PDB file of C-alpha atoms in Angstrom:
ATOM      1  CA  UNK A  20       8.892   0.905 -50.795  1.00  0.00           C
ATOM      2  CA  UNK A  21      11.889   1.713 -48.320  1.00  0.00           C
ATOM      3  CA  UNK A  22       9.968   4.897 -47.536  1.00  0.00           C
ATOM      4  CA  UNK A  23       6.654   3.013 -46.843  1.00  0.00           C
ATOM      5  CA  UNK A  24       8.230   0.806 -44.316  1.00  0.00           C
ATOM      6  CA  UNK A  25      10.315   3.807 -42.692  1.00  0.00           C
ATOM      7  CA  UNK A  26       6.750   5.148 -42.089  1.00  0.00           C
ATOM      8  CA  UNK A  27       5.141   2.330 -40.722  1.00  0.00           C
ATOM      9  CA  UNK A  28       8.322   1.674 -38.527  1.00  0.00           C
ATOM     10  CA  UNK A  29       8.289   5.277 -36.938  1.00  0.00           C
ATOM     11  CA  UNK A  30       4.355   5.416 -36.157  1.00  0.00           C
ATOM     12  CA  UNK A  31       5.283   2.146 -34.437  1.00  0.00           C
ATOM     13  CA  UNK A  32       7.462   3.642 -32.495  1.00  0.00           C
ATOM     14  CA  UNK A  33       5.247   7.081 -32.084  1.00  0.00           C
ATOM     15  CA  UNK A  34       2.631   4.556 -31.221  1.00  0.00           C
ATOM     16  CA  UNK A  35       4.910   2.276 -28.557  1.00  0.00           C
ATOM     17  CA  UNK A  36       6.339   5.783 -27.280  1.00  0.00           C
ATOM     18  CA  UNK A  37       2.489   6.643 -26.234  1.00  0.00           C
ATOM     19  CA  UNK A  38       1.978   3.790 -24.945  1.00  0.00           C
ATOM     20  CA  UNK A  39       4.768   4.057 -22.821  1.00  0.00           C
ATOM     21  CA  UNK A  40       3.632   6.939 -21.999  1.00  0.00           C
ATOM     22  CA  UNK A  41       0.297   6.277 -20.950  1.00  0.00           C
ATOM     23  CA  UNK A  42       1.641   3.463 -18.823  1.00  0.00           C
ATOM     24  CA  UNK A  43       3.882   5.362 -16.655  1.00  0.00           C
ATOM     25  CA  UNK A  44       1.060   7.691 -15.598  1.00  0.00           C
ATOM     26  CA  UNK A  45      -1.318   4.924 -14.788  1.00  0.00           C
ATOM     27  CA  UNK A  46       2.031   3.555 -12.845  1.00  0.00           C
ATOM     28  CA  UNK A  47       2.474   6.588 -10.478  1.00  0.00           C
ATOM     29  CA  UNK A  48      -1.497   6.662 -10.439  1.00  0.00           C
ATOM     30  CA  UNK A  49      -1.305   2.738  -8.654  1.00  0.00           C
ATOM     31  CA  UNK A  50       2.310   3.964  -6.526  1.00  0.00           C
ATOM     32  CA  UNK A  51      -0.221   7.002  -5.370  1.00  0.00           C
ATOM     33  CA  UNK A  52      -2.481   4.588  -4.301  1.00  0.00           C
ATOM     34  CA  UNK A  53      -4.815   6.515  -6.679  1.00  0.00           C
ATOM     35  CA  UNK A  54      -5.633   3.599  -8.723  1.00  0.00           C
ATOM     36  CA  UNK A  55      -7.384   2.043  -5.195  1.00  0.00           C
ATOM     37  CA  UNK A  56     -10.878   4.393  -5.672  1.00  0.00           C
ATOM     38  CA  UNK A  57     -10.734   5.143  -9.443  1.00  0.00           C
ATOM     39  CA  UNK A  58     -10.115   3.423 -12.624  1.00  0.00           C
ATOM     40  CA  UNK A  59      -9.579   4.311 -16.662  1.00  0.00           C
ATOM     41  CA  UNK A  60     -12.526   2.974 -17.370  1.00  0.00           C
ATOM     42  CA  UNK A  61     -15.177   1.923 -14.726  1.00  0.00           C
ATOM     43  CA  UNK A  62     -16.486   3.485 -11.435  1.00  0.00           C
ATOM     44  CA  UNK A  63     -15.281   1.830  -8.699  1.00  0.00           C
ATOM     45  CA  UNK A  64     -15.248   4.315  -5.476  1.00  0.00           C
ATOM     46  CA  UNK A  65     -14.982   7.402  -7.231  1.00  0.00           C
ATOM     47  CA  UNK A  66     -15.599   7.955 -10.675  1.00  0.00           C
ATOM     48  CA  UNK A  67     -13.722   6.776 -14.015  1.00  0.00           C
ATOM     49  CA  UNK A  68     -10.935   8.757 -15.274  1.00  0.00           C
ATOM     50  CA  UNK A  69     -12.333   8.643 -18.518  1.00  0.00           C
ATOM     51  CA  UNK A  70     -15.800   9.706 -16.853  1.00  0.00           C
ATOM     52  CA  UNK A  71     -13.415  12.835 -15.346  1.00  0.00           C
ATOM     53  CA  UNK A  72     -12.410  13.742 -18.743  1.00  0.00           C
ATOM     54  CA  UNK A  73     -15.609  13.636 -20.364  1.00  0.00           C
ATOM     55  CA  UNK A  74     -17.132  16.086 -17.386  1.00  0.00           C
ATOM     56  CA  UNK A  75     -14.363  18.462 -17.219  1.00  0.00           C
ATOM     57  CA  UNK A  76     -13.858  18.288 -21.388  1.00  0.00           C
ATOM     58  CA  UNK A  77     -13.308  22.449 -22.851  1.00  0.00           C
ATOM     59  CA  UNK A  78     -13.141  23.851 -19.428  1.00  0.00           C
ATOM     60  CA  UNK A  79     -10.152  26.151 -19.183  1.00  0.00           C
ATOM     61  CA  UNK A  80     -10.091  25.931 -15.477  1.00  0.00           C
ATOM     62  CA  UNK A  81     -10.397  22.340 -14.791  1.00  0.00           C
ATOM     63  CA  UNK A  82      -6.427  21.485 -14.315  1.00  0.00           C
ATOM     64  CA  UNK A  83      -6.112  23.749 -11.643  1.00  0.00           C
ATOM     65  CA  UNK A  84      -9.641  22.922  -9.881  1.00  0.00           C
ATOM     66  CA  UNK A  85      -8.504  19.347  -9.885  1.00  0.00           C
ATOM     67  CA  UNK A  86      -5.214  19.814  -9.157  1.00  0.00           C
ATOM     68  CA  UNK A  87      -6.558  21.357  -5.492  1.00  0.00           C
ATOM     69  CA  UNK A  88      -8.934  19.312  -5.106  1.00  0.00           C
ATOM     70  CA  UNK A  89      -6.738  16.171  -5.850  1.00  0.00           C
ATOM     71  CA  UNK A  90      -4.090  17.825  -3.098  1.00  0.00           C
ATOM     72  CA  UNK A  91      -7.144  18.979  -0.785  1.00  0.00           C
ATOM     73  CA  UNK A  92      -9.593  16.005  -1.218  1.00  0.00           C
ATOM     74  CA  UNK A  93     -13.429  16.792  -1.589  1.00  0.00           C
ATOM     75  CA  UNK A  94     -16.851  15.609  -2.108  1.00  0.00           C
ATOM     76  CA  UNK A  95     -19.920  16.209  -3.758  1.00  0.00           C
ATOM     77  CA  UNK A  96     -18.981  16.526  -7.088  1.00  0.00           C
ATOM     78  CA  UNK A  97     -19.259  13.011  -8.109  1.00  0.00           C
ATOM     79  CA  UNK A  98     -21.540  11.544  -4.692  1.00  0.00           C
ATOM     80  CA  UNK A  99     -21.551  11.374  -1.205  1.00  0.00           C
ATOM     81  CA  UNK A 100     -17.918   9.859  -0.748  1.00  0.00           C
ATOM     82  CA  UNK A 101     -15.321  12.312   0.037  1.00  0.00           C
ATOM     83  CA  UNK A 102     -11.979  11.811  -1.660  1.00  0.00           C
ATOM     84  CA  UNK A 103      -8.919  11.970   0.901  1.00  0.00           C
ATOM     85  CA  UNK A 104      -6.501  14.469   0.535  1.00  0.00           C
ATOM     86  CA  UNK A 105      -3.743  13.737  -0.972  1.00  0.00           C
ATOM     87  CA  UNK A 106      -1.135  15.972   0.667  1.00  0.00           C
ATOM     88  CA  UNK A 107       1.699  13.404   0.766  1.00  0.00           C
ATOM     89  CA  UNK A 108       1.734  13.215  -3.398  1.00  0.00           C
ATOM     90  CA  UNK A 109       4.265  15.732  -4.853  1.00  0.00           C
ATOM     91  CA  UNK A 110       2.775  18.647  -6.640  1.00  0.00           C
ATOM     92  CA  UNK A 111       4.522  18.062  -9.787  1.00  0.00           C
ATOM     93  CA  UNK A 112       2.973  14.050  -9.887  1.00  0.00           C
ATOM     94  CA  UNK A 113      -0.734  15.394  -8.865  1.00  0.00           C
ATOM     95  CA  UNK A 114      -0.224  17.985 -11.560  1.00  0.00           C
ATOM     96  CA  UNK A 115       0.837  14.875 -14.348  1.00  0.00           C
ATOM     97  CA  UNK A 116      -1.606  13.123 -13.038  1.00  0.00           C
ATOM     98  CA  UNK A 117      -4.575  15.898 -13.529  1.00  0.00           C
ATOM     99  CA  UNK A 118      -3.541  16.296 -16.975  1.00  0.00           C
ATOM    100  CA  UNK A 119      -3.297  12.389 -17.940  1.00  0.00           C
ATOM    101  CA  UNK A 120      -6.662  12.155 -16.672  1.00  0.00           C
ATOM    102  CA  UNK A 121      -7.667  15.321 -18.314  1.00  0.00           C
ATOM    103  CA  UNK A 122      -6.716  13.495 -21.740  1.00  0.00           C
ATOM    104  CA  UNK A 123      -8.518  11.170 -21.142  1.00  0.00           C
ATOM    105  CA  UNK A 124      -6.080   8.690 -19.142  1.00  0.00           C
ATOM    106  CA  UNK A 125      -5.444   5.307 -21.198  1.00  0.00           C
TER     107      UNK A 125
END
């Protein structure tokens, strides 16, 4: 019995710890003002990030195409809008960013 709860308590915290996780990417997605043209879950400007994941799911190459076009800005892939560039957002957060979305960004 002690082992059953010890189990459930640590995928609670496994669980809580992803949550976390999950949060502070969709937190320096709203500080990069990301969060303004996309969302998780719906298309608001640009397309979902779930959308994003689906499109780009098994393709080897998509973290670094995004990551350049995320730093670059573009258009075409997903509509007429262009996205901005995005010069003034480190490197390192564009690159957390790509892959959160890339996972499928909860």
């Amino acid at each position: 019995m002690k082992l059953v709860i010890a189990s459930a308590l640590v995928a609670v915290g496994i669980l809580s710890s992803a949550s976390a996780f999950a949060s502070k990417e969709k937190d320096l997605a709203t500080k990069s003002a990301c969060m303004a043209c996309h969302a998780v879950d719906k298309k608001l400007v640009g397309p979902a990030y779930q959308d994003v994941a689906k499109k780009y799911a098994g393709d080897k190459t998509a973290e670094a195409k995004l990551v350049e076009k995320v730093k670059k800005g573009g258009s075409g892939v997903w509509g007429p809008i262009p996205m901005p560039p995005n010069a003034a957002v480190k490197d390192e957060d564009i690159k957390t960013l790509v892959k959160w979305v890339l996972a499928g960004a909860k």
